Amino acid sequence: MCFHKKIVTFLFLFGVLVFKHAVYAQNKALIDSLRQEANVLAYSNPELAVERGLELFSLSKNKPSQQVSALLTVANAYAVLKDHDKVLKYALKADSIADKNRNYTDQVRALGFIGGQYQRLKLSNRALEYLDRAYTISVKHPLPDSIQYLQGNILFVKGLIQRDNLGCEYALPYFTEAAQVFRENLDKKLMNSSMAIALNNIGDCNFQLEKYDVAKKNYNEAIIFASKINALKNSAYSKLGLAKILSEEEKNQLAIQTLQEALLSVENINDAGLKTALYKALSDNYAAIGNNEKYNAYTKLYFEEEEKLLNEEKNSINQVANNLAAENLDKRENQKNTYTYIFIICGILLLVVLEYILRKILQKRKKIAQQKQEIENTSKNNHN
């Protein structure tokens, strides 16, 4: 009977362990699936990527690194949607978690991402501040081979800053080196998007430097990488670049066809910046072939989208400026409090020192008075 009980107990415990392992494996599989899906969706369906990222965050309690990944995925999706306020909200939260848990890899990921976001807002000094912090950490605490691509992210954003400040001649080496890092990490599906973005920017620089054949090769290669993860925006941007080259070659009809394909692919995507560029290019090409009706129609769309873009950028910059102002105010208040504490402590120390000196003076005077009295007493005794 006792042996039978032991068998039953053993089977029960074994069943519980198997069940727990199955649940754990199922949760892990769900989390891995959500992570991969959210990362890819960021470029093809950013709204859904936000949902998946937040779901992943809620499933990652007590797992800080997974929480950081989820928050950066959400921030990246909002970057695609051009909602800069929410980009910084989730990215800064990710940085806070990484910093609190002293996870250097996650810190590099978060800081590099935030640096990239500030660069998109044309706040170069702020961007470099975060990028330099990320680079310093990556040097002190080398990244694992599995995430060496983060060095590519830092190089790429520095390339964007160099282009804004000094021009394409200075930016191209950074873009090229970043692309090489991404190419070495193509075992990760998301690197296809990074490759497409890097190649599009390399293409833009080669176009600006009038190296049209090289630029055409860059854009076509970018389309190949973008198509692997259905990154519609990246492909549309590549086609915009190809259309510009066709316009330079006076192949305006073919340029219009390419632009229409690009516009159709992103009609359900909210990206005022890309659509503004597409409408402007269509307007210019219709003007070149003398189609005034189409020229006027796309010029009108261009101005409408341009106004929307300016409003978005203005709101984003105002929000970021307000956040920075609040941050600076907090720093000043903290500084003020620090100075107040220092002043109080110095005051107390000064009083203590003065009291000590005063006591010493009084003791010395008392001693002198005693010695004086002794001398007087001695003098009187001698006279007697």
mmCIF file of C-alpha atoms in Angstrom:
data_model
loop_
_atom_site.group_PDB
_atom_site.id
_atom_site.type_symbol
_atom_site.label_atom_id
_atom_site.label_comp_id
_atom_site.label_asym_id
_atom_site.label_seq_id
_atom_site.Cartn_x
_atom_site.Cartn_y
_atom_site.Cartn_z
ATOM 1 C CA MET A 1 0.000 0.000 0.000
ATOM 2 C CA CYS A 2 2.835 2.353 0.947
ATOM 3 C CA PHE A 3 4.654 1.503 -2.289
ATOM 4 C CA HIS A 4 1.452 2.205 -4.244
ATOM 5 C CA LYS A 5 1.180 5.659 -2.609
ATOM 6 C CA LYS A 6 4.770 6.438 -3.550
ATOM 7 C CA ILE A 7 4.082 5.469 -7.159
ATOM 8 C CA VAL A 8 0.981 7.697 -7.270
ATOM 9 C CA THR A 9 2.891 10.602 -5.698
ATOM 10 C CA PHE A 10 5.768 10.149 -8.137
ATOM 11 C CA LEU A 11 3.447 10.074 -11.133
ATOM 12 C CA PHE A 12 1.619 13.177 -9.865
ATOM 13 C CA LEU A 13 4.852 15.140 -9.384
ATOM 14 C CA PHE A 14 6.164 13.950 -12.737
ATOM 15 C CA GLY A 15 2.920 15.089 -14.369
ATOM 16 C CA VAL A 16 3.182 18.523 -12.721
ATOM 17 C CA LEU A 17 6.773 18.911 -13.928
ATOM 18 C CA VAL A 18 5.852 17.880 -17.464
ATOM 19 C CA PHE A 19 2.908 20.303 -17.420
ATOM 20 C CA LYS A 20 5.067 23.177 -16.130
ATOM 21 C CA HIS A 21 7.703 22.442 -18.757
ATOM 22 C CA ALA A 22 5.047 22.340 -21.478
ATOM 23 C CA VAL A 23 3.566 25.665 -20.324
ATOM 24 C CA TYR A 24 7.040 27.236 -20.159
ATOM 25 C CA ALA A 25 7.907 25.941 -23.628
ATOM 26 C CA GLN A 26 4.582 27.184 -24.975
ATOM 27 C CA ASN A 27 5.091 30.661 -23.451
ATOM 28 C CA LYS A 28 8.649 30.819 -24.775
ATOM 29 C CA ALA A 29 7.464 29.832 -28.245
ATOM 30 C CA LEU A 30 4.720 32.476 -28.081
ATOM 31 C CA ILE A 31 7.186 35.172 -26.992
ATOM 32 C CA ASP A 32 9.686 34.221 -29.725
ATOM 33 C CA SER A 33 6.905 34.234 -32.305
ATOM 34 C CA LEU A 34 5.603 37.632 -31.157
ATOM 35 C CA ARG A 35 9.111 39.115 -31.181
ATOM 36 C CA GLN A 36 9.828 38.000 -34.746
ATOM 37 C CA GLU A 37 6.383 39.034 -35.975
ATOM 38 C CA ALA A 38 6.517 42.478 -34.338
ATOM 39 C CA ASN A 39 10.000 43.264 -35.674
ATOM 40 C CA VAL A 40 9.015 42.442 -39.251
ATOM 41 C CA LEU A 41 5.588 44.130 -39.021
ATOM 42 C CA ALA A 42 7.164 47.441 -37.960
ATOM 43 C CA TYR A 43 7.862 48.254 -41.617
ATOM 44 C CA SER A 44 4.828 46.707 -43.304
ATOM 45 C CA ASN A 45 2.081 47.187 -40.683
ATOM 46 C CA PRO A 46 3.374 49.448 -37.873
ATOM 47 C CA GLU A 47 0.001 49.734 -36.093
ATOM 48 C CA LEU A 48 -0.146 45.960 -35.671
ATOM 49 C CA ALA A 49 3.538 45.944 -34.664
ATOM 50 C CA VAL A 50 2.668 48.292 -31.776
ATOM 51 C CA GLU A 51 -0.043 45.868 -30.590
ATOM 52 C CA ARG A 52 2.282 42.875 -30.812
ATOM 53 C CA GLY A 53 5.104 44.758 -29.083
ATOM 54 C CA LEU A 54 2.911 45.793 -26.151
ATOM 55 C CA GLU A 55 1.600 42.235 -25.895
ATOM 56 C CA LEU A 56 5.189 40.987 -25.819
ATOM 57 C CA PHE A 57 6.016 43.515 -23.077
ATOM 58 C CA SER A 58 3.126 42.300 -20.902
ATOM 59 C CA LEU A 59 4.308 38.679 -21.303
ATOM 60 C CA SER A 60 7.885 39.561 -20.320
ATOM 61 C CA LYS A 61 7.477 40.376 -16.617
ATOM 62 C CA ASN A 62 10.673 39.778 -14.616
ATOM 63 C CA LYS A 63 12.596 39.555 -17.913
ATOM 64 C CA PRO A 64 14.122 43.041 -18.356
ATOM 65 C CA SER A 65 15.989 42.271 -21.574
ATOM 66 C CA GLN A 66 12.812 41.038 -23.274
ATOM 67 C CA GLN A 67 10.982 44.126 -22.005
ATOM 68 C CA VAL A 68 13.648 46.355 -23.555
ATOM 69 C CA SER A 69 13.286 44.496 -26.874
ATOM 70 C CA ALA A 70 9.501 44.866 -26.784
ATOM 71 C CA LEU A 71 9.645 48.593 -25.978
ATOM 72 C CA LEU A 72 12.186 49.283 -28.732
ATOM 73 C CA THR A 73 9.999 47.390 -31.199
ATOM 74 C CA VAL A 74 7.042 49.589 -30.213
ATOM 75 C CA ALA A 75 9.221 52.708 -30.473
ATOM 76 C CA ASN A 76 10.458 51.626 -33.910
ATOM 77 C CA ALA A 77 6.886 51.115 -35.133
ATOM 78 C CA TYR A 78 5.956 54.596 -33.905
ATOM 79 C CA ALA A 79 9.035 55.945 -35.724
ATOM 80 C CA VAL A 80 7.623 54.495 -38.948
ATOM 81 C CA LEU A 81 4.312 56.194 -38.090
ATOM 82 C CA LYS A 82 6.212 59.470 -37.421
ATOM 83 C CA ASP A 83 4.728 59.732 -33.905
ATOM 84 C CA HIS A 84 7.939 61.120 -32.424
ATOM 85 C CA ASP A 85 6.530 61.789 -28.962
ATOM 86 C CA LYS A 86 5.625 58.114 -28.491
ATOM 87 C CA VAL A 87 8.923 57.025 -30.041
ATOM 88 C CA LEU A 88 10.842 58.807 -27.293
ATOM 89 C CA LYS A 89 8.358 57.752 -24.609
ATOM 90 C CA TYR A 90 8.930 54.028 -25.225
ATOM 91 C CA ALA A 91 12.627 54.295 -26.124
ATOM 92 C CA LEU A 92 13.447 56.256 -22.956
ATOM 93 C CA LYS A 93 11.476 53.716 -20.914
ATOM 94 C CA ALA A 94 13.574 50.957 -22.503
ATOM 95 C CA ASP A 95 16.766 52.865 -21.641
ATOM 96 C CA SER A 96 15.584 53.281 -18.038
ATOM 97 C CA ILE A 97 15.006 49.517 -17.662
ATOM 98 C CA ALA A 98 18.376 48.704 -19.263
ATOM 99 C CA ASP A 99 20.211 51.191 -17.029
ATOM 100 C CA LYS A 100 18.449 49.974 -13.869
ATOM 101 C CA ASN A 101 19.443 46.366 -14.592
ATOM 102 C CA ARG A 102 22.989 47.262 -15.688
ATOM 103 C CA ASN A 103 22.576 45.313 -18.919
ATOM 104 C CA TYR A 104 25.237 46.891 -21.134
ATOM 105 C CA THR A 105 23.994 45.301 -24.339
ATOM 106 C CA ASP A 106 20.472 46.617 -23.775
ATOM 107 C CA GLN A 107 21.892 50.029 -22.879
ATOM 108 C CA VAL A 108 23.746 50.186 -26.198
ATOM 109 C CA ARG A 109 20.586 49.167 -28.045
ATOM 110 C CA ALA A 110 18.423 51.775 -26.318
ATOM 111 C CA LEU A 111 20.965 54.622 -26.428
ATOM 112 C CA GLY A 112 21.722 53.980 -30.103
ATOM 113 C CA PHE A 113 18.018 53.980 -30.932
ATOM 114 C CA ILE A 114 17.400 57.240 -29.037
ATOM 115 C CA GLY A 115 20.382 58.816 -30.802
ATOM 116 C CA GLY A 116 18.854 57.837 -34.129
ATOM 117 C CA GLN A 117 15.521 59.358 -33.164
ATOM 118 C CA TYR A 118 17.097 62.685 -32.202
ATOM 119 C CA GLN A 119 18.927 62.664 -35.528
ATOM 120 C CA ARG A 120 15.594 62.254 -37.343
ATOM 121 C CA LEU A 121 14.435 65.356 -35.484
ATOM 122 C CA LYS A 122 17.598 67.160 -36.683
ATOM 123 C CA LEU A 123 18.859 67.547 -33.105
ATOM 124 C CA SER A 124 22.424 66.522 -33.987
ATOM 125 C CA ASN A 125 24.108 67.486 -30.713
ATOM 126 C CA ARG A 126 21.543 65.570 -28.698
ATOM 127 C CA ALA A 127 21.895 62.601 -31.072
ATOM 128 C CA LEU A 128 25.686 62.536 -30.749
ATOM 129 C CA GLU A 129 25.393 62.677 -26.958
ATOM 130 C CA TYR A 130 23.447 59.389 -26.933
ATOM 131 C CA LEU A 131 25.509 57.778 -29.710
ATOM 132 C CA ASP A 132 28.776 58.574 -27.940
ATOM 133 C CA ARG A 133 27.418 57.075 -24.712
ATOM 134 C CA ALA A 134 26.405 53.939 -26.629
ATOM 135 C CA TYR A 135 29.815 53.705 -28.304
ATOM 136 C CA THR A 136 31.685 54.194 -25.002
ATOM 137 C CA ILE A 137 29.718 51.373 -23.360
ATOM 138 C CA SER A 138 30.272 49.083 -26.373
ATOM 139 C CA VAL A 139 34.045 49.663 -26.139
ATOM 140 C CA LYS A 140 34.228 49.114 -22.361
ATOM 141 C CA HIS A 141 31.920 46.101 -22.550
ATOM 142 C CA PRO A 142 32.305 44.477 -26.016
ATOM 143 C CA LEU A 143 29.060 43.287 -27.586
ATOM 144 C CA PRO A 144 28.370 39.578 -28.132
ATOM 145 C CA ASP A 145 28.763 38.394 -31.728
ATOM 146 C CA SER A 146 24.994 37.912 -31.965
ATOM 147 C CA ILE A 147 24.360 41.665 -31.690
ATOM 148 C CA GLN A 148 27.408 43.153 -33.403
ATOM 149 C CA TYR A 149 24.926 44.737 -35.821
ATOM 150 C CA LEU A 150 24.332 47.439 -33.178
ATOM 151 C CA GLN A 151 27.704 48.876 -34.172
ATOM 152 C CA GLY A 152 26.230 49.178 -37.661
ATOM 153 C CA ASN A 153 23.287 51.154 -36.285
ATOM 154 C CA ILE A 154 25.633 53.612 -34.561
ATOM 155 C CA LEU A 155 27.768 54.016 -37.703
ATOM 156 C CA PHE A 156 24.671 54.563 -39.834
ATOM 157 C CA VAL A 157 23.245 57.325 -37.626
ATOM 158 C CA LYS A 158 26.645 59.015 -37.458
ATOM 159 C CA GLY A 159 26.612 58.911 -41.263
ATOM 160 C CA LEU A 160 23.271 60.728 -41.292
ATOM 161 C CA ILE A 161 24.686 63.409 -39.002
ATOM 162 C CA GLN A 162 27.807 63.765 -41.167
ATOM 163 C CA ARG A 163 25.629 64.185 -44.260
ATOM 164 C CA ASP A 164 23.525 66.882 -42.595
ATOM 165 C CA ASN A 165 26.571 68.768 -41.311
ATOM 166 C CA LEU A 166 29.298 68.186 -43.909
ATOM 167 C CA GLY A 167 27.798 66.470 -46.956
ATOM 168 C CA CYS A 168 27.799 63.105 -48.702
ATOM 169 C CA GLU A 169 31.566 62.835 -49.167
ATOM 170 C CA TYR A 170 31.922 62.565 -45.392
ATOM 171 C CA ALA A 171 28.803 60.442 -44.887
ATOM 172 C CA LEU A 172 29.464 57.693 -47.459
ATOM 173 C CA PRO A 173 32.273 55.940 -45.506
ATOM 174 C CA TYR A 174 29.957 55.636 -42.476
ATOM 175 C CA PHE A 175 27.039 54.337 -44.583
ATOM 176 C CA THR A 176 29.287 51.851 -46.390
ATOM 177 C CA GLU A 177 30.818 50.533 -43.164
ATOM 178 C CA ALA A 178 27.349 50.243 -41.596
ATOM 179 C CA ALA A 179 26.084 48.277 -44.619
ATOM 180 C CA GLN A 180 29.050 45.915 -44.301
ATOM 181 C CA VAL A 181 28.180 45.250 -40.633
ATOM 182 C CA PHE A 182 24.529 44.591 -41.568
ATOM 183 C CA ARG A 183 25.592 42.288 -44.409
ATOM 184 C CA GLU A 184 27.626 40.201 -41.977
ATOM 185 C CA ASN A 185 24.523 39.726 -39.800
ATOM 186 C CA LEU A 186 21.938 38.727 -42.417
ATOM 187 C CA ASP A 187 21.153 35.568 -40.468
ATOM 188 C CA LYS A 188 18.786 37.903 -38.594
ATOM 189 C CA LYS A 189 15.731 38.613 -40.735
ATOM 190 C CA LEU A 190 15.418 42.220 -39.590
ATOM 191 C CA MET A 191 18.842 43.011 -41.066
ATOM 192 C CA ASN A 192 17.212 42.925 -44.513
ATOM 193 C CA SER A 193 15.425 46.157 -43.627
ATOM 194 C CA SER A 194 18.634 47.685 -42.235
ATOM 195 C CA MET A 195 20.431 46.750 -45.454
ATOM 196 C CA ALA A 196 17.670 48.318 -47.565
ATOM 197 C CA ILE A 197 17.768 51.554 -45.546
ATOM 198 C CA ALA A 198 21.572 51.752 -45.694
ATOM 199 C CA LEU A 199 21.630 51.073 -49.456
ATOM 200 C CA ASN A 200 18.935 53.693 -50.084
ATOM 201 C CA ASN A 201 21.038 56.286 -48.278
ATOM 202 C CA ILE A 202 24.175 55.203 -50.134
ATOM 203 C CA GLY A 203 22.137 55.528 -53.341
ATOM 204 C CA ASP A 204 21.001 59.032 -52.363
ATOM 205 C CA CYS A 205 24.601 60.112 -51.822
ATOM 206 C CA ASN A 206 25.779 58.610 -55.105
ATOM 207 C CA PHE A 207 22.861 60.338 -56.860
ATOM 208 C CA GLN A 208 23.850 63.645 -55.265
ATOM 209 C CA LEU A 209 27.441 63.082 -56.407
ATOM 210 C CA GLU A 210 26.044 62.365 -59.924
ATOM 211 C CA LYS A 211 27.217 58.738 -59.896
ATOM 212 C CA TYR A 212 23.930 57.595 -61.423
ATOM 213 C CA ASP A 213 24.966 54.069 -62.456
ATOM 214 C CA VAL A 214 26.232 53.285 -58.951
ATOM 215 C CA ALA A 215 23.108 54.822 -57.389
ATOM 216 C CA LYS A 216 20.853 52.722 -59.643
ATOM 217 C CA LYS A 217 22.667 49.586 -58.481
ATOM 218 C CA ASN A 218 22.237 50.670 -54.827
ATOM 219 C CA TYR A 219 18.477 51.238 -55.210
ATOM 220 C CA ASN A 220 17.868 47.952 -57.047
ATOM 221 C CA GLU A 221 19.800 46.018 -54.398
ATOM 222 C CA ALA A 222 17.793 47.789 -51.680
ATOM 223 C CA ILE A 223 14.539 46.612 -53.310
ATOM 224 C CA ILE A 224 15.773 43.008 -53.189
ATOM 225 C CA PHE A 225 16.468 43.203 -49.448
ATOM 226 C CA ALA A 226 13.220 45.070 -48.694
ATOM 227 C CA SER A 227 11.126 42.519 -50.593
ATOM 228 C CA LYS A 228 12.404 39.715 -48.338
ATOM 229 C CA ILE A 229 10.434 41.140 -45.388
ATOM 230 C CA ASN A 230 7.748 43.016 -47.325
ATOM 231 C CA ALA A 231 9.165 46.384 -46.212
ATOM 232 C CA LEU A 232 6.881 48.475 -48.435
ATOM 233 C CA LYS A 233 8.218 51.868 -47.400
ATOM 234 C CA ASN A 234 11.809 50.880 -48.087
ATOM 235 C CA SER A 235 10.878 49.582 -51.547
ATOM 236 C CA ALA A 236 8.859 52.721 -52.300
ATOM 237 C CA TYR A 237 11.810 54.889 -51.317
ATOM 238 C CA SER A 238 14.101 52.861 -53.597
ATOM 239 C CA LYS A 239 11.668 53.374 -56.493
ATOM 240 C CA LEU A 240 11.615 57.105 -55.765
ATOM 241 C CA GLY A 241 15.408 57.080 -56.135
ATOM 242 C CA LEU A 242 15.220 55.127 -59.396
ATOM 243 C CA ALA A 243 12.593 57.569 -60.714
ATOM 244 C CA LYS A 244 14.916 60.499 -60.004
ATOM 245 C CA ILE A 245 17.619 58.830 -62.086
ATOM 246 C CA LEU A 246 15.111 58.210 -64.910
ATOM 247 C CA SER A 247 14.132 61.888 -64.768
ATOM 248 C CA GLU A 248 17.780 62.898 -65.125
ATOM 249 C CA GLU A 249 17.946 60.619 -68.179
ATOM 250 C CA GLU A 250 14.775 62.347 -69.514
ATOM 251 C CA LYS A 251 12.841 59.067 -69.368
ATOM 252 C CA ASN A 252 9.883 60.820 -67.775
ATOM 253 C CA GLN A 253 7.150 58.340 -68.734
ATOM 254 C CA LEU A 254 9.095 55.476 -67.189
ATOM 255 C CA ALA A 255 9.790 57.644 -64.130
ATOM 256 C CA ILE A 256 6.037 58.340 -63.772
ATOM 257 C CA GLN A 257 5.247 54.622 -64.016
ATOM 258 C CA THR A 258 7.834 53.839 -61.319
ATOM 259 C CA LEU A 259 6.493 56.594 -59.050
ATOM 260 C CA GLN A 260 2.888 55.436 -59.464
ATOM 261 C CA GLU A 261 3.912 51.909 -58.448
ATOM 262 C CA ALA A 262 5.643 53.295 -55.364
ATOM 263 C CA LEU A 263 2.669 55.500 -54.448
ATOM 264 C CA LEU A 264 0.204 52.629 -54.823
ATOM 265 C CA SER A 265 2.272 50.410 -52.515
ATOM 266 C CA VAL A 266 2.137 52.937 -49.643
ATOM 267 C CA GLU A 267 -1.353 54.397 -50.113
ATOM 268 C CA ASN A 268 -2.510 52.852 -46.799
ATOM 269 C CA ILE A 269 0.634 53.852 -44.908
ATOM 270 C CA ASN A 270 0.727 57.119 -42.991
ATOM 271 C CA ASP A 271 4.039 58.667 -44.031
ATOM 272 C CA ALA A 272 3.711 62.305 -45.006
ATOM 273 C CA GLY A 273 7.442 62.609 -45.721
ATOM 274 C CA LEU A 274 7.551 59.826 -48.311
ATOM 275 C CA LYS A 275 4.255 60.811 -49.924
ATOM 276 C CA THR A 276 5.369 64.447 -50.154
ATOM 277 C CA ALA A 277 8.487 63.363 -52.062
ATOM 278 C CA LEU A 278 6.462 61.082 -54.376
ATOM 279 C CA TYR A 279 3.880 63.791 -55.169
ATOM 280 C CA LYS A 280 6.649 66.327 -55.865
ATOM 281 C CA ALA A 281 8.461 63.927 -58.200
ATOM 282 C CA LEU A 282 5.202 63.116 -60.063
ATOM 283 C CA SER A 283 4.410 66.822 -60.368
ATOM 284 C CA ASP A 284 7.858 67.548 -61.845
ATOM 285 C CA ASN A 285 7.678 64.670 -64.330
ATOM 286 C CA TYR A 286 4.179 65.583 -65.544
ATOM 287 C CA ALA A 287 5.411 69.163 -66.012
ATOM 288 C CA ALA A 288 8.334 67.823 -68.075
ATOM 289 C CA ILE A 289 5.976 66.043 -70.523
ATOM 290 C CA GLY A 290 3.557 68.987 -70.652
ATOM 291 C CA ASN A 291 0.592 67.352 -68.893
ATOM 292 C CA ASN A 292 -0.710 70.431 -67.059
ATOM 293 C CA GLU A 293 -3.807 68.720 -65.636
ATOM 294 C CA LYS A 294 -1.776 66.027 -63.870
ATOM 295 C CA TYR A 295 0.875 68.576 -62.947
ATOM 296 C CA ASN A 296 -1.707 70.763 -61.174
ATOM 297 C CA ALA A 297 -3.354 67.763 -59.467
ATOM 298 C CA TYR A 298 -0.096 66.409 -58.022
ATOM 299 C CA THR A 299 1.170 69.880 -57.146
ATOM 300 C CA LYS A 300 -1.979 70.377 -55.060
ATOM 301 C CA LEU A 301 -1.487 66.998 -53.362
ATOM 302 C CA TYR A 302 2.150 67.872 -52.775
ATOM 303 C CA PHE A 303 1.312 71.144 -51.004
ATOM 304 C CA GLU A 304 -1.396 69.461 -48.891
ATOM 305 C CA GLU A 305 0.962 66.692 -47.812
ATOM 306 C CA GLU A 306 3.783 69.184 -47.280
ATOM 307 C CA GLU A 307 1.601 71.210 -44.915
ATOM 308 C CA LYS A 308 0.664 68.044 -43.028
ATOM 309 C CA LEU A 309 4.347 67.099 -42.785
ATOM 310 C CA LEU A 310 5.330 70.546 -41.502
ATOM 311 C CA ASN A 311 2.601 70.398 -38.856
ATOM 312 C CA GLU A 312 3.748 66.930 -37.758
ATOM 313 C CA GLU A 313 7.368 68.060 -37.528
ATOM 314 C CA LYS A 314 6.402 71.266 -35.715
ATOM 315 C CA ASN A 315 4.309 69.348 -33.162
ATOM 316 C CA SER A 316 7.046 66.763 -32.681
ATOM 317 C CA ILE A 317 9.803 69.328 -32.256
ATOM 318 C CA ASN A 318 7.647 71.402 -29.887
ATOM 319 C CA GLN A 319 6.933 68.310 -27.797
ATOM 320 C CA VAL A 320 10.594 67.321 -27.721
ATOM 321 C CA ALA A 321 11.598 70.924 -26.944
ATOM 322 C CA ASN A 322 9.121 70.965 -24.041
ATOM 323 C CA ASN A 323 10.510 67.663 -22.768
ATOM 324 C CA LEU A 324 14.076 68.980 -23.006
ATOM 325 C CA ALA A 325 13.070 72.217 -21.266
ATOM 326 C CA ALA A 326 11.443 70.229 -18.454
ATOM 327 C CA GLU A 327 14.526 68.036 -18.216
ATOM 328 C CA ASN A 328 16.807 71.095 -18.023
ATOM 329 C CA LEU A 329 14.524 72.656 -15.392
ATOM 330 C CA ASP A 330 14.771 69.483 -13.304
ATOM 331 C CA LYS A 331 18.542 69.578 -13.652
ATOM 332 C CA ARG A 332 18.644 73.228 -12.594
ATOM 333 C CA GLU A 333 16.372 72.483 -9.620
ATOM 334 C CA ASN A 334 18.566 69.555 -8.642
ATOM 335 C CA GLN A 335 21.619 71.768 -9.067
ATOM 336 C CA LYS A 336 19.958 74.481 -6.987
ATOM 337 C CA ASN A 337 19.100 71.956 -4.264
ATOM 338 C CA THR A 338 22.649 70.633 -4.372
ATOM 339 C CA TYR A 339 24.080 74.129 -3.991
ATOM 340 C CA THR A 340 21.646 74.822 -1.125
ATOM 341 C CA TYR A 341 22.775 71.680 0.694
ATOM 342 C CA ILE A 342 26.415 72.565 0.106
ATOM 343 C CA PHE A 343 25.805 76.103 1.399
ATOM 344 C CA ILE A 344 24.073 74.798 4.548
ATOM 345 C CA ILE A 345 26.810 72.236 5.210
ATOM 346 C CA CYS A 346 29.524 74.856 4.659
ATOM 347 C CA GLY A 347 27.660 77.225 6.999
ATOM 348 C CA ILE A 348 27.465 74.578 9.716
ATOM 349 C CA LEU A 349 31.145 73.716 9.269
ATOM 350 C CA LEU A 350 32.037 77.408 9.433
ATOM 351 C CA LEU A 351 30.092 77.818 12.692
ATOM 352 C CA VAL A 352 31.807 74.754 14.150
ATOM 353 C CA VAL A 353 35.222 76.098 13.126
ATOM 354 C CA LEU A 354 34.421 79.569 14.516
ATOM 355 C CA GLU A 355 33.200 78.044 17.784
ATOM 356 C CA TYR A 356 36.382 75.987 18.012
ATOM 357 C CA ILE A 357 38.571 79.028 17.327
ATOM 358 C CA LEU A 358 36.595 81.135 19.834
ATOM 359 C CA ARG A 359 36.923 78.434 22.487
ATOM 360 C CA LYS A 360 40.651 78.223 21.858
ATOM 361 C CA ILE A 361 40.965 82.023 22.122
ATOM 362 C CA LEU A 362 39.003 82.070 25.384
ATOM 363 C CA GLN A 363 41.077 79.196 26.759
ATOM 364 C CA LYS A 364 44.250 80.983 25.741
ATOM 365 C CA ARG A 365 43.070 84.269 27.328
ATOM 366 C CA LYS A 366 42.112 82.411 30.505
ATOM 367 C CA LYS A 367 45.502 80.756 30.551
ATOM 368 C CA ILE A 368 47.237 84.095 29.992
ATOM 369 C CA ALA A 369 45.123 85.671 32.763
ATOM 370 C CA GLN A 370 46.063 82.808 35.096
ATOM 371 C CA GLN A 371 49.731 83.154 34.230
ATOM 372 C CA LYS A 372 49.468 86.928 34.723
ATOM 373 C CA GLN A 373 47.809 86.392 38.113
ATOM 374 C CA GLU A 374 50.506 83.916 39.102
ATOM 375 C CA ILE A 375 53.194 86.418 38.120
ATOM 376 C CA GLU A 376 51.479 89.179 40.129
ATOM 377 C CA ASN A 377 51.124 86.868 43.141
ATOM 378 C CA THR A 378 54.764 85.886 42.892
ATOM 379 C CA SER A 379 55.771 89.558 42.655
ATOM 380 C CA LYS A 380 53.752 90.441 45.796
ATOM 381 C CA ASN A 381 55.306 87.580 47.749
ATOM 382 C CA ASN A 382 58.765 88.757 46.790
ATOM 383 C CA HIS A 383 57.992 92.280 48.050
ATOM 384 C CA ASN A 384 56.742 90.891 51.319
#
